[in-house]
Amino acid sequence: MEEYIRILTDQIRCKKAKDLVGTEIRAHIEDQALNYREQGLEKEQALEAAVKDMGDPVEVGISMDRIHRPHIAWGMVLLMAVIAMLSVMIHRSIGMANEELGTDYVVSQIAGTVIGLLAMILVCRLDYSVIAKYAKEIALFFLAVFVYTSLFHVVEINGGYRYIRLAWIIIPRTPFIYLYMPVYGALLYRYHGTGYKGIIKSVLWMLIPVYACMSISRLWLAMLMTGGLLFLLVMAIGMDWFQIKHKKAVIALFLAGAVIFPVLALCFLYFTGNMATYQMARIQSFISKDQSDFNYIGRVLAEYWGNSRIVGNSTSEFADTLPLFYQDYIVTFLAANYGILAAVQAALLMLALIIGIFYISLKQKNQLGKIMGSGCGMVFLLLSFTNFMENIGMLPVTSTHLPFFSSGGTYMVIYCILMGIVLSIYRYKSILPGGFKNYNRKRKHKLKISLSIEKQG
């Protein structure tokens, strides 16, 4: 049997797939040998007959090589190429038409896009399961970085402390928070079979991104991240990862908390005066629809949408009336300068991307790939939804970002890294096993002891 498996696996080019295929073939042979034993054959004869039934090892190995090999999600790669190209074209037109931005703005956008696509390719080729192996260390490092950058290297821009200085480069801290979502999925994976204790620990790991958001005064982002992390936790509980009783009751509790907790938190901050003055004013103006200065942007957005054509330019004064229109209000910019159809096309491209991410993730046999891919999908879903809702006046004015379309080289790189993780999940779908791998050393040691006791028994 071992000689047969050696010859068979020698035909497989992907090194990572060799162990998976070897284990798979060994299980088939042993099952067939057990059937022959039940028919009355001796152990050696049963094993020999089972090996012969498998066929020629070279032919089987070649067929296995076709199945267990890296795959490329060409559809998603093509979609990313289209989105990246459109993004560059949009921001090139913005930079060329605006003297304050100029060629430096265009060059930075192109550089961010190129670096981001290279990062996506690099991450795609890496084994995403390594994240699960070091998930706790990565999460703690994430916390340490935000604590350190909150104390040192912080740069104030327009009254906000959301930037840090690295040598001569100033970069925003906000996009790095998005990387925590797939890492949290890897943390949930590690708590498989730990019961309610694992659920409690999973809830505590949510505090890290909440602290990171609050350290840069991003209350809205803290609520979004909490909602996304709760979705992943509910998903893990629903797949019975924690192996608990009353699973449905726990899911209902978390779903209720996802809706009720943000409302209670907002009410508490609002009525106790712990919310910033401008944040309270924005909420008041949005609810009352008054004509105060805090509702100025909301009125301007409504005016542009009302005057926008289906196709074609309807205004040339967009840059003069909306601050940072190339970030928060890129959707309204598209509608006002290229027509409502252009904004609809951007929405459809993002919708196709998000659907593709969840399709790849939820079709995975590998449990780790399923949860990490869903985490990446939640980032794009939440950011896209809030940005579109803000642009059409359905949410209070705040700082939002439309992935890939809004400006920002660092943002582009982070989004591409998330897409790289999704493509890596697809790449290794036929190479990594579908079950759970135990990365907990203590649990692994206990498992070895219990197995040895069973064998002795």
Coordinates of C-alpha atoms in Angstrom, one line a residue:
M1 CA 0.0 0.0 0.0
E2 CA 2.7 2.5 0.9
E3 CA 4.6 1.8 -2.3
Y4 CA 1.4 2.3 -4.3
I5 CA 0.8 5.6 -2.6
R6 CA 4.4 6.7 -3.1
I7 CA 4.2 6.1 -6.9
L8 CA 0.8 7.7 -7.1
T9 CA 1.7 10.9 -5.2
D10 CA 4.9 11.2 -7.3
Q11 CA 2.6 12.1 -10.3
I12 CA 1.2 15.1 -8.4
R13 CA 3.0 18.4 -9.0
C14 CA 1.6 20.4 -6.2
K15 CA 3.6 19.6 -3.0
K16 CA 0.8 20.7 -0.7
A17 CA -1.6 18.3 -2.3
K18 CA 0.6 15.2 -1.9
D19 CA -0.3 14.6 1.8
L20 CA -4.0 15.3 1.2
V21 CA -4.1 12.8 -1.7
G22 CA -2.0 10.3 0.2
T23 CA -4.4 10.4 3.2
E24 CA -7.4 10.1 0.9
I25 CA -6.1 7.1 -1.1
R26 CA -4.9 5.4 2.1
A27 CA -8.4 5.7 3.6
H28 CA -10.0 4.2 0.4
I29 CA -7.6 1.3 0.4
E30 CA -8.2 0.6 4.1
D31 CA -12.0 0.8 3.7
Q32 CA -11.9 -1.7 0.8
A33 CA -9.5 -4.0 2.7
L34 CA -11.9 -4.0 5.6
N35 CA -14.7 -5.1 3.2
Y36 CA -12.5 -8.0 2.0
R37 CA -11.7 -9.0 5.6
E38 CA -15.5 -9.2 6.3
Q39 CA -15.7 -11.5 3.3
G40 CA -13.2 -13.9 4.9
L41 CA -9.9 -12.9 3.4
E42 CA -6.7 -12.7 5.6
K43 CA -5.3 -9.3 6.4
E44 CA -2.4 -9.4 3.8
Q45 CA -4.7 -10.8 1.1
A46 CA -7.4 -8.3 1.8
L47 CA -4.9 -5.4 1.6
E48 CA -3.3 -6.7 -1.6
A49 CA -6.7 -7.1 -3.3
A50 CA -7.7 -3.6 -2.2
V51 CA -4.6 -2.1 -3.7
K52 CA -5.2 -4.0 -7.0
D53 CA -8.7 -2.6 -7.1
M54 CA -7.3 1.0 -7.1
G55 CA -5.9 0.5 -10.7
D56 CA -2.6 1.7 -12.1
P57 CA -0.9 4.1 -9.7
V58 CA 0.5 6.3 -12.5
E59 CA -2.8 6.7 -14.2
V60 CA -4.6 7.4 -10.9
G61 CA -1.9 9.8 -9.9
I62 CA -2.2 11.8 -13.2
S63 CA -6.0 12.0 -12.8
M64 CA -5.5 13.2 -9.2
D65 CA -3.0 15.8 -10.4
R66 CA -5.7 17.3 -12.6
I67 CA -8.1 17.5 -9.6
H68 CA -5.8 18.5 -6.8
R69 CA -4.0 21.5 -8.3
P70 CA -4.1 25.2 -7.7
H71 CA -7.1 27.0 -9.4
I72 CA -7.4 30.6 -10.5
A73 CA -10.7 32.4 -10.3
W74 CA -10.3 34.0 -13.7
G75 CA -13.8 35.6 -13.6
M76 CA -12.9 37.5 -10.4
V77 CA -9.5 38.4 -11.8
L78 CA -11.1 39.9 -14.9
L79 CA -13.6 41.8 -12.8
M80 CA -10.9 43.2 -10.6
A81 CA -9.0 44.3 -13.7
V82 CA -12.1 46.1 -15.0
I83 CA -12.7 47.8 -11.7
A84 CA -9.0 48.9 -11.3
M85 CA -9.0 50.3 -14.8
L86 CA -12.2 52.3 -14.3
S87 CA -10.9 53.6 -11.0
V88 CA -7.7 54.9 -12.6
M89 CA -9.6 56.5 -15.4
I90 CA -12.0 58.2 -13.0
H91 CA -9.3 59.6 -10.8
R92 CA -7.2 60.7 -13.8
S93 CA -10.0 62.8 -15.0
I94 CA -10.5 64.2 -11.5
G95 CA -6.8 65.1 -11.2
M96 CA -6.5 66.6 -14.6
A97 CA -9.6 68.8 -14.1
N98 CA -8.6 70.0 -10.6
E99 CA -5.6 72.3 -10.3
E100 CA -5.3 71.7 -6.5
L101 CA -4.9 67.9 -7.1
G102 CA -3.0 67.9 -10.3
T103 CA -0.6 65.2 -11.6
D104 CA 0.7 64.2 -8.2
Y105 CA -2.8 63.0 -7.3
V106 CA -3.0 61.0 -10.5
V107 CA 0.4 59.5 -10.0
S108 CA -0.4 58.5 -6.4
Q109 CA -3.6 56.8 -7.5
I110 CA -1.9 54.9 -10.3
A111 CA 0.9 53.9 -7.9
G112 CA -1.5 52.7 -5.2
T113 CA -3.4 50.6 -7.8
V114 CA -0.3 49.0 -9.2
I115 CA 1.1 48.2 -5.8
G116 CA -2.3 46.9 -4.7
L117 CA -2.6 44.5 -7.7
L118 CA 0.9 43.2 -7.1
A119 CA 0.0 42.7 -3.4
M120 CA -3.1 40.8 -4.5
I121 CA -1.1 38.5 -6.7
L122 CA 1.4 37.9 -3.9
V123 CA -1.2 37.1 -1.3
C124 CA -3.1 34.9 -3.8
R125 CA 0.0 32.6 -4.1
L126 CA 0.4 32.3 -0.3
D127 CA -1.3 29.6 1.8
Y128 CA -4.1 31.5 3.7
S129 CA -4.3 28.7 6.3
V130 CA -1.1 30.2 7.8
I131 CA -3.3 33.0 9.2
A132 CA -5.2 30.5 11.3
K133 CA -2.0 29.0 12.7
Y134 CA -0.9 32.5 14.0
A135 CA -4.3 34.1 14.4
K136 CA -3.9 35.0 18.0
E137 CA -0.4 36.4 17.5
I138 CA -1.6 38.5 14.5
A139 CA -4.6 39.8 16.5
L140 CA -2.4 40.8 19.5
F141 CA 0.1 42.4 17.1
F142 CA -2.8 44.4 15.5
L143 CA -3.7 45.7 19.0
A144 CA -0.1 46.6 19.9
V145 CA 0.3 48.5 16.6
F146 CA -2.8 50.6 17.3
V147 CA -1.9 51.3 20.9
Y148 CA 1.6 52.3 19.8
T149 CA 0.4 54.5 17.0
S150 CA -2.1 56.1 19.2
L151 CA 0.7 57.2 21.5
F152 CA 3.4 58.0 18.9
H153 CA 3.7 59.0 15.3
V154 CA 0.1 60.4 15.1
V155 CA -0.4 63.2 12.6
E156 CA -3.3 65.6 12.9
I157 CA -5.0 66.5 9.6
N158 CA -8.2 68.6 9.5
G159 CA -8.6 68.0 13.3
G160 CA -8.5 64.2 13.0
Y161 CA -5.9 61.9 14.4
R162 CA -6.4 59.1 11.8
Y163 CA -3.0 59.3 10.2
I164 CA 0.6 58.2 11.2
R165 CA 3.9 59.2 9.8
L166 CA 6.4 56.6 8.7
A167 CA 9.6 58.3 7.6
W168 CA 8.5 60.8 5.0
I169 CA 5.2 59.0 4.3
I170 CA 1.8 59.8 5.9
I171 CA -0.7 57.0 5.8
P172 CA -4.2 56.6 7.2
R173 CA -4.8 54.1 10.0
T174 CA -8.5 53.4 9.1
P175 CA -8.0 50.8 6.3
F176 CA -5.8 48.6 8.4
I177 CA -8.8 47.9 10.6
Y178 CA -10.5 46.1 7.7
L179 CA -7.8 43.4 7.7
Y180 CA -9.0 42.3 11.2
M181 CA -12.2 40.8 9.7
P182 CA -10.6 37.7 8.0
V183 CA -8.3 37.3 11.0
Y184 CA -11.3 37.2 13.3
G185 CA -12.7 34.4 11.1
A186 CA -9.4 32.5 11.7
L187 CA -9.8 33.0 15.4
L188 CA -13.3 31.5 15.4
Y189 CA -11.9 28.5 13.5
R190 CA -9.4 27.9 16.2
Y191 CA -12.1 27.7 18.9
H192 CA -13.8 24.7 17.2
G193 CA -15.3 22.4 19.8
T194 CA -14.6 24.6 22.8
G195 CA -18.3 25.2 23.7
Y196 CA -19.5 28.3 25.5
K197 CA -16.0 29.1 26.7
G198 CA -14.9 29.5 23.1
I199 CA -17.9 31.8 22.4
I200 CA -17.0 34.0 25.3
K201 CA -13.4 34.3 24.1
S202 CA -14.7 35.1 20.6
V203 CA -16.7 37.9 21.9
L204 CA -13.7 39.3 23.8
W205 CA -11.7 39.3 20.6
M206 CA -14.2 41.7 19.1
L207 CA -13.0 44.4 21.5
I208 CA -9.7 44.9 19.6
P209 CA -11.2 46.4 16.4
V210 CA -13.7 48.4 18.5
Y211 CA -10.8 50.0 20.4
A212 CA -9.0 50.6 17.2
C213 CA -12.0 52.4 15.7
M214 CA -12.6 54.5 18.9
S215 CA -8.9 55.5 19.0
I216 CA -9.4 57.3 15.7
S217 CA -12.8 58.6 16.6
R218 CA -14.7 56.4 14.1
L219 CA -17.9 55.6 16.0
W220 CA -19.7 54.6 12.8
L221 CA -16.9 52.3 11.7
A222 CA -16.9 50.6 15.2
M223 CA -20.6 49.8 14.8
L224 CA -20.0 48.4 11.3
M225 CA -17.1 46.3 12.4
T226 CA -19.1 44.9 15.4
G227 CA -22.0 44.0 13.1
G228 CA -19.6 42.2 10.7
L229 CA -17.9 40.3 13.4
L230 CA -21.2 39.3 14.9
F231 CA -22.3 38.0 11.5
L232 CA -19.2 35.7 11.4
L233 CA -19.7 34.6 15.0
V234 CA -23.4 33.7 14.2
M235 CA -22.2 31.9 11.1
A236 CA -19.8 29.8 13.1
I237 CA -22.4 29.0 15.7
G238 CA -24.9 28.1 13.0
M239 CA -22.4 25.6 11.5
D240 CA -22.1 24.1 15.0
W241 CA -18.4 24.9 15.3
F242 CA -18.6 25.4 19.1
Q243 CA -20.8 22.2 19.5
I244 CA -23.1 23.7 22.1
K245 CA -26.7 23.0 23.2
H246 CA -29.5 25.5 22.6
K247 CA -27.7 26.7 19.4
K248 CA -30.8 28.5 18.0
A249 CA -31.3 30.4 21.2
V250 CA -27.7 31.7 21.2
I251 CA -28.0 32.7 17.6
A252 CA -31.2 34.6 18.3
L253 CA -29.5 36.4 21.2
F254 CA -26.6 37.5 19.1
L255 CA -28.8 38.6 16.2
A256 CA -30.9 40.7 18.6
G257 CA -27.8 42.1 20.1
A258 CA -26.5 43.1 16.6
V259 CA -29.7 45.3 16.2
I260 CA -30.3 46.5 19.7
F261 CA -26.8 47.1 21.0
P262 CA -25.8 49.8 18.5
V263 CA -29.1 51.7 19.1
L264 CA -28.6 51.6 22.9
A265 CA -24.9 52.6 22.5
L266 CA -25.9 55.6 20.4
C267 CA -28.6 56.6 22.8
F268 CA -26.3 56.3 25.7
L269 CA -23.6 58.4 24.1
Y270 CA -26.1 61.0 22.8
F271 CA -28.0 61.6 26.1
T272 CA -24.9 61.4 28.4
G273 CA -23.1 64.0 26.2
N274 CA -20.1 61.6 25.5
M275 CA -20.6 62.0 21.8
A276 CA -18.7 64.8 20.0
T277 CA -20.7 67.9 19.4
Y278 CA -20.5 67.7 15.6
Q279 CA -21.7 64.1 15.7
M280 CA -24.8 65.0 17.8
A281 CA -25.5 67.9 15.4
R282 CA -25.3 65.7 12.4
I283 CA -27.8 63.2 13.8
Q284 CA -30.1 66.0 14.8
S285 CA -30.0 67.7 11.4
F286 CA -30.5 64.3 9.6
I287 CA -33.6 63.4 11.7
S288 CA -35.2 66.9 11.6
K289 CA -34.1 67.6 8.0
D290 CA -33.4 71.2 9.0
Q291 CA -31.5 73.8 7.0
S292 CA -28.5 74.2 9.4
D293 CA -24.9 74.1 8.3
F294 CA -24.6 70.6 9.6
N295 CA -27.1 69.4 6.9
Y296 CA -25.4 71.4 4.2
I297 CA -23.8 68.4 2.6
G298 CA -27.0 66.5 2.7
R299 CA -28.8 69.3 0.8
V300 CA -26.0 69.6 -1.8
L301 CA -26.1 65.8 -2.4
A302 CA -29.9 65.9 -2.9
E303 CA -29.6 68.8 -5.3
Y304 CA -27.0 67.1 -7.4
W305 CA -29.0 63.8 -7.6
G306 CA -32.1 65.8 -8.5
N307 CA -30.3 67.6 -11.4
S308 CA -28.3 64.6 -12.7
R309 CA -29.1 63.2 -16.1
I310 CA -29.4 59.6 -17.0
V311 CA -26.3 59.9 -19.2
G312 CA -24.0 62.9 -19.5
N313 CA -22.5 65.8 -17.5
S314 CA -25.0 67.9 -15.6
T315 CA -22.6 70.2 -13.7
S316 CA -19.0 71.5 -13.7
E317 CA -19.0 72.9 -10.2
F318 CA -19.0 69.7 -8.2
A319 CA -15.4 70.1 -6.8
D320 CA -16.2 73.6 -5.5
T321 CA -19.2 72.6 -3.4
L322 CA -18.3 69.2 -1.8
P323 CA -15.2 68.6 0.3
L324 CA -13.3 65.4 -0.4
F325 CA -15.7 64.5 -3.2
Y326 CA -13.2 62.0 -4.6
Q327 CA -13.5 59.9 -1.5
D328 CA -16.8 60.0 0.4
Y329 CA -19.0 61.3 -2.5
I330 CA -17.5 59.5 -5.5
V331 CA -20.9 58.0 -6.3
T332 CA -22.6 61.4 -6.5
F333 CA -19.6 62.7 -8.5
L334 CA -20.2 59.9 -11.1
A335 CA -23.9 60.7 -11.3
A336 CA -23.3 64.4 -11.7
N337 CA -20.4 64.2 -14.2
Y338 CA -21.2 61.1 -16.2
G339 CA -24.8 60.5 -15.6
I340 CA -26.9 58.3 -13.2
L341 CA -26.2 55.3 -15.4
A342 CA -22.4 55.6 -14.5
A343 CA -23.3 55.4 -10.7
V344 CA -25.5 52.4 -11.4
Q345 CA -22.7 50.7 -13.3
A346 CA -20.4 51.2 -10.3
A347 CA -23.0 49.8 -8.0
L348 CA -23.5 46.7 -10.3
L349 CA -19.7 46.1 -10.4
M350 CA -19.5 46.2 -6.6
L351 CA -22.5 43.9 -6.3
A352 CA -21.0 41.4 -8.8
L353 CA -17.7 41.5 -6.8
I354 CA -19.5 40.9 -3.5
I355 CA -21.7 38.1 -4.8
G356 CA -18.6 36.5 -6.3
I357 CA -16.7 36.7 -3.0
F358 CA -19.5 35.0 -1.1
Y359 CA -20.1 32.4 -3.8
I360 CA -16.4 31.4 -3.6
S361 CA -16.4 31.4 0.2
L362 CA -19.7 29.6 0.9
K363 CA -18.9 26.9 -1.7
Q364 CA -15.7 26.0 0.1
K365 CA -15.3 22.6 1.6
N366 CA -12.5 23.9 3.8
Q367 CA -14.1 25.4 6.9
L368 CA -11.3 28.0 7.4
G369 CA -11.7 29.3 3.8
K370 CA -15.4 29.6 4.2
I371 CA -15.2 31.8 7.3
M372 CA -12.3 33.9 6.2
G373 CA -13.7 34.5 2.7
S374 CA -17.0 35.6 4.3
G375 CA -15.1 38.0 6.5
C376 CA -13.6 39.6 3.4
G377 CA -17.0 39.8 1.8
M378 CA -18.5 41.5 4.8
V379 CA -15.9 44.3 4.6
F380 CA -16.9 45.1 1.0
L381 CA -20.6 44.6 1.7
L382 CA -20.7 46.9 4.7
L383 CA -18.5 49.7 3.2
S384 CA -20.3 49.7 -0.1
F385 CA -23.8 49.7 1.4
T386 CA -23.1 52.6 3.8
N387 CA -21.3 54.6 1.1
F388 CA -24.2 54.3 -1.3
M389 CA -26.8 55.0 1.4
E390 CA -24.9 58.1 2.5
N391 CA -24.6 59.4 -1.1
I392 CA -28.4 59.1 -1.7
G393 CA -29.3 60.7 1.6
M394 CA -30.5 57.5 3.4
L395 CA -27.9 57.7 6.2
P396 CA -26.4 60.7 8.1
V397 CA -23.3 62.3 6.6
T398 CA -20.2 60.7 7.9
S399 CA -16.8 59.5 6.6
T400 CA -17.4 56.5 4.3
H401 CA -15.4 54.9 1.5
L402 CA -16.5 53.0 -1.6
P403 CA -13.9 50.1 -2.1
F404 CA -11.7 50.5 -5.2
F405 CA -13.6 53.6 -6.5
S406 CA -12.8 56.1 -3.7
S407 CA -9.4 57.7 -3.8
G408 CA -6.5 56.6 -1.5
G409 CA -3.5 54.5 -2.3
T410 CA -3.4 52.8 1.1
Y411 CA -7.0 51.9 0.9
M412 CA -6.5 50.4 -2.5
V413 CA -3.7 48.3 -1.3
I414 CA -5.7 47.0 1.7
Y415 CA -8.7 46.2 -0.5
C416 CA -6.4 44.3 -2.9
I417 CA -4.9 42.3 0.0
L418 CA -8.4 41.2 1.0
M419 CA -9.2 40.2 -2.6
G420 CA -5.9 38.3 -2.5
I421 CA -7.1 36.3 0.4
V422 CA -10.3 35.4 -1.4
L423 CA -8.3 34.4 -4.5
S424 CA -6.0 32.3 -2.3
I425 CA -9.1 30.5 -0.8
Y426 CA -10.2 29.7 -4.4
R427 CA -6.7 28.7 -5.4
Y428 CA -6.3 26.1 -2.6
K429 CA -9.9 24.8 -2.7
S430 CA -8.8 21.3 -4.0
I431 CA -5.5 21.2 -2.0
L432 CA -6.4 21.9 1.6
P433 CA -8.6 19.4 3.6
G434 CA -12.2 20.3 4.3
G435 CA -12.2 19.5 8.1
F436 CA -10.7 21.3 11.1
K437 CA -7.0 21.4 11.9
N438 CA -6.2 21.7 15.6
Y439 CA -3.7 24.6 16.2
N440 CA -4.1 24.5 19.9
R441 CA -1.1 22.8 21.5
K442 CA -2.7 22.0 24.8
R443 CA -5.8 20.5 23.2
K444 CA -3.6 18.6 20.8
H445 CA -1.6 17.2 23.7
K446 CA -4.8 16.1 25.5
L447 CA -6.0 14.5 22.3
K448 CA -2.9 12.5 21.9
I449 CA -3.2 11.3 25.5
S450 CA -6.8 10.3 25.1
L451 CA -6.0 8.4 21.9
S452 CA -3.2 6.5 23.5
I453 CA -5.5 5.5 26.4
E454 CA -8.1 4.3 23.9
K455 CA -5.5 2.2 22.1
Q456 CA -4.3 0.6 25.3
G457 CA -7.9 -0.1 26.3

